Amino acid sequence: MNRQTSTPQTVPGAEPVERRRRRGWRLLAGVLTVLVLLVVAARLTWSYLDPFGETTVDRSQPVLLQSIQNMSRFEAASGNFQVIVDLEKDAAFLPDAIKGSRTLFVGAGSVDAYVDFSGLPRDAITVSADRTEVSVRLPRAQLEKTNLDNKKSYVYAQQRGILDRVQEMLSSSPRNQQELYVLAEKKIAEAALASDLRARADQNTKLMLEGMLKSLGFTKVTVKFADER
């Protein structure tokens, strides 16, 4: 008997499964590509337009020179200081969680010590007849005002009550930190006054004058301060 082999019959209008599967993957890949392009285009457009971005415009007026003063003093020493200000404000009849604040402020600044030559009397400098000896009498060193460094001074930590937070949110002006800066300057000035900064300035001034006068040819130089005998 002759065996007959039958060939698979295809239904008219029907698409092979493999072809439909390939078409589905291509369609999915196309959709993903379009989505990626849309996301990239959206991010580029957002970064370019930046609707919430801020632009800083400096409209400050030119600096006006008000006066010039001749300096007649020697900056003899400088001290660098740092202080942590712990400022707490409490309400009389309310707990701290409702009303009150505590702020830790790091203040960094410097204080210069100088000797003022402008007020020297005529007899402050005496020279011997042969011009080999000289005697100088100076005032003691003084301290400059504290120079607080704004870049190194900052609020380290802060706790505020609910009423303080609400008040700050409703306020039209930012929270004033001037009190912290003033307090830090005061504490640094007190520390500089209690330190040996002025004594160091006196010594540096004395050494400077001795070296300068000896370079001018004086063999004996005596530098004393007004309160010395």
Coordinates of C-alpha atoms in Angstrom, one line a residue:
M1 CA 0.0 0.0 0.0
N2 CA 1.3 3.4 -0.8
R3 CA 1.6 5.8 2.1
Q4 CA 0.3 9.4 1.5
T5 CA 1.8 12.3 3.4
S6 CA -0.5 15.1 4.2
T7 CA 0.7 18.8 4.2
P8 CA -0.6 21.1 6.9
Q9 CA -3.6 23.1 5.7
T10 CA -3.5 26.9 6.4
V11 CA -6.7 28.7 7.0
P12 CA -7.2 31.5 4.6
G13 CA -6.8 34.9 6.3
A14 CA -5.0 33.5 9.3
E15 CA -1.5 34.8 10.3
P16 CA 1.2 32.4 11.5
V17 CA 1.8 32.5 15.3
E18 CA 5.6 33.2 14.9
R19 CA 4.9 36.2 12.7
R20 CA 2.4 37.6 15.1
R21 CA 4.8 37.1 18.0
R22 CA 7.5 39.0 16.1
R23 CA 5.1 41.8 15.2
G24 CA 4.1 42.1 18.9
W25 CA 7.7 42.4 20.1
R26 CA 8.4 45.0 17.4
L27 CA 5.3 47.0 18.4
L28 CA 6.4 46.8 22.1
A29 CA 9.9 47.9 21.3
G30 CA 8.5 50.8 19.3
V31 CA 6.2 51.9 22.1
L32 CA 9.1 51.8 24.6
T33 CA 11.4 53.8 22.3
V34 CA 8.7 56.5 21.9
L35 CA 8.2 56.6 25.6
V36 CA 11.9 57.0 26.3
L37 CA 12.2 59.8 23.7
L38 CA 9.2 61.6 25.2
V39 CA 10.7 61.4 28.7
V40 CA 14.0 62.7 27.5
A41 CA 12.4 65.5 25.5
A42 CA 10.2 66.4 28.5
R43 CA 13.3 66.6 30.8
L44 CA 15.3 68.7 28.4
T45 CA 12.3 71.0 27.9
W46 CA 11.8 71.3 31.6
S47 CA 15.5 72.0 32.3
Y48 CA 15.6 74.6 29.5
L49 CA 12.4 76.4 30.5
D50 CA 12.8 75.9 34.3
P51 CA 9.5 77.6 35.2
F52 CA 10.4 77.5 39.0
G53 CA 14.0 78.7 38.6
E54 CA 15.2 81.9 40.2
T55 CA 17.3 84.6 38.5
T56 CA 19.5 86.8 40.7
V57 CA 19.8 90.4 39.6
D58 CA 22.2 92.7 41.5
R59 CA 20.8 96.3 41.3
S60 CA 23.1 97.6 44.1
Q61 CA 24.2 101.2 43.7
P62 CA 27.9 102.1 43.3
V63 CA 30.0 102.2 46.5
L64 CA 30.3 105.7 47.8
L65 CA 33.6 106.7 49.3
Q66 CA 32.7 108.9 52.3
S67 CA 36.1 109.7 53.8
I68 CA 39.8 108.7 54.0
Q69 CA 41.8 108.7 57.2
N70 CA 45.5 108.5 57.5
M71 CA 46.6 105.5 59.6
S72 CA 49.2 106.3 62.2
R73 CA 49.3 103.1 64.2
F74 CA 51.0 99.8 64.1
E75 CA 48.9 96.6 63.8
A76 CA 51.0 94.5 66.2
A77 CA 49.0 91.3 66.7
S78 CA 45.7 89.5 65.8
G79 CA 43.8 86.9 67.6
N80 CA 41.3 84.4 66.1
F81 CA 38.4 83.3 68.4
Q82 CA 35.4 81.0 68.2
V83 CA 32.4 81.0 70.6
I84 CA 29.2 78.9 70.8
V85 CA 26.3 81.0 71.8
D86 CA 23.5 79.1 73.5
L87 CA 20.5 81.5 73.6
E88 CA 17.3 80.3 75.1
K89 CA 14.0 82.2 75.4
D90 CA 11.1 80.9 77.5
A91 CA 7.5 82.0 78.0
A92 CA 6.4 82.6 81.6
F93 CA 3.3 80.3 81.6
L94 CA 3.7 78.2 78.5
P95 CA 5.7 75.1 77.9
D96 CA 8.7 75.2 75.5
A97 CA 6.8 73.0 72.9
I98 CA 4.2 75.8 72.6
K99 CA 6.2 79.0 73.1
G100 CA 9.9 79.3 73.4
S101 CA 13.1 78.8 71.4
R102 CA 16.7 77.7 71.9
T103 CA 19.4 78.5 69.4
L104 CA 23.0 77.3 69.2
F105 CA 25.1 79.8 67.2
V106 CA 28.7 79.3 66.2
G107 CA 30.5 82.7 66.1
A108 CA 34.0 83.0 64.6
G109 CA 35.9 86.2 64.4
S110 CA 39.2 88.0 65.0
V111 CA 40.4 90.9 67.1
D112 CA 43.4 93.1 66.2
A113 CA 45.7 94.7 68.7
Y114 CA 47.5 97.9 67.7
V115 CA 49.7 100.7 69.1
D116 CA 48.6 104.2 68.2
F117 CA 51.5 106.6 67.3
S118 CA 49.3 109.6 66.6
G119 CA 49.1 110.9 70.2
L120 CA 52.8 110.7 71.0
P121 CA 54.1 113.8 72.8
R122 CA 57.2 115.7 71.6
D123 CA 59.4 114.2 74.2
A124 CA 58.3 110.6 73.4
I125 CA 61.5 110.2 71.4
T126 CA 64.9 111.4 72.7
V127 CA 68.2 111.1 70.9
S128 CA 71.6 111.5 72.4
A129 CA 74.0 114.3 71.3
D130 CA 76.2 111.9 69.4
R131 CA 73.2 110.2 67.8
T132 CA 74.1 106.7 68.9
E133 CA 71.4 106.3 71.5
V134 CA 67.7 106.7 71.2
S135 CA 64.9 106.3 73.8
V136 CA 61.2 105.8 72.8
R137 CA 58.2 106.0 75.1
L138 CA 55.0 104.4 73.7
P139 CA 51.3 104.0 74.8
R140 CA 50.1 100.5 75.5
A141 CA 48.4 98.5 72.8
Q142 CA 44.6 98.7 72.3
L143 CA 42.1 96.3 70.9
E144 CA 40.1 96.8 67.8
K145 CA 36.4 96.0 67.5
T146 CA 35.6 92.4 66.9
N147 CA 35.5 91.4 63.3
L148 CA 33.0 88.6 63.0
D149 CA 33.5 86.3 60.0
N150 CA 30.1 85.9 58.4
K151 CA 31.2 82.9 56.3
K152 CA 32.3 81.0 59.4
S153 CA 29.5 82.0 61.7
Y154 CA 26.2 80.1 61.4
V155 CA 23.3 78.7 63.3
Y156 CA 24.2 75.1 64.4
A157 CA 20.9 74.0 65.8
Q158 CA 17.5 75.6 66.7
Q159 CA 14.4 74.5 68.6
R160 CA 11.2 76.5 68.4
G161 CA 7.8 76.2 69.8
I162 CA 4.6 75.9 67.7
L163 CA 3.7 79.5 68.1
D164 CA 7.2 80.6 67.2
R165 CA 7.0 78.6 64.0
V166 CA 3.6 79.9 63.0
Q167 CA 4.7 83.5 63.8
E168 CA 7.8 83.0 61.5
M169 CA 5.7 81.6 58.7
L170 CA 3.2 84.5 58.9
S171 CA 5.9 87.1 59.2
S172 CA 6.8 89.2 56.1
S173 CA 10.5 89.5 57.1
P174 CA 12.9 86.6 57.8
R175 CA 13.9 85.8 61.3
N176 CA 16.3 88.3 62.7
Q177 CA 19.6 86.9 63.8
Q178 CA 21.2 90.2 64.7
E179 CA 20.9 89.4 68.4
L180 CA 23.1 86.3 68.0
Y181 CA 25.8 88.2 66.1
V182 CA 25.9 91.0 68.6
L183 CA 26.1 88.5 71.5
A184 CA 28.9 86.6 69.8
E185 CA 30.9 89.8 69.1
K186 CA 30.5 90.8 72.8
K187 CA 31.7 87.4 74.1
I188 CA 34.7 87.4 71.7
A189 CA 35.6 91.0 72.7
E190 CA 35.6 89.9 76.4
A191 CA 37.7 86.9 75.6
A192 CA 40.2 89.0 73.7
L193 CA 40.4 91.5 76.6
A194 CA 41.1 88.6 79.1
S195 CA 43.8 87.1 76.8
D196 CA 47.4 88.1 76.4
L197 CA 46.7 89.7 73.0
R198 CA 47.6 93.2 74.1
A199 CA 50.8 92.0 75.8
R200 CA 51.8 90.2 72.7
A201 CA 51.2 93.4 70.7
D202 CA 53.3 95.4 73.1
Q203 CA 56.2 93.0 72.7
N204 CA 55.9 92.9 68.9
T205 CA 55.9 96.7 68.7
K206 CA 58.9 96.9 70.9
L207 CA 60.9 94.4 68.8
M208 CA 59.8 96.2 65.6
L209 CA 61.1 99.6 66.7
E210 CA 64.3 98.2 68.1
G211 CA 65.1 96.5 64.8
M212 CA 64.1 99.5 62.7
L213 CA 66.1 102.0 64.8
K214 CA 69.2 99.8 64.9
S215 CA 69.1 99.6 61.1
L216 CA 69.2 103.4 61.1
G217 CA 72.5 103.4 62.9
F218 CA 71.6 103.6 66.6
T219 CA 73.7 101.3 68.7
K220 CA 71.6 101.6 71.8
V221 CA 67.8 101.5 71.6
T222 CA 65.5 101.8 74.6
V223 CA 61.8 101.3 74.2
K224 CA 59.5 101.7 77.1
F225 CA 55.8 102.2 77.6
A226 CA 54.1 105.2 79.2
D227 CA 53.2 103.3 82.5
E228 CA 56.8 102.1 82.9
R229 CA 59.5 103.8 85.0

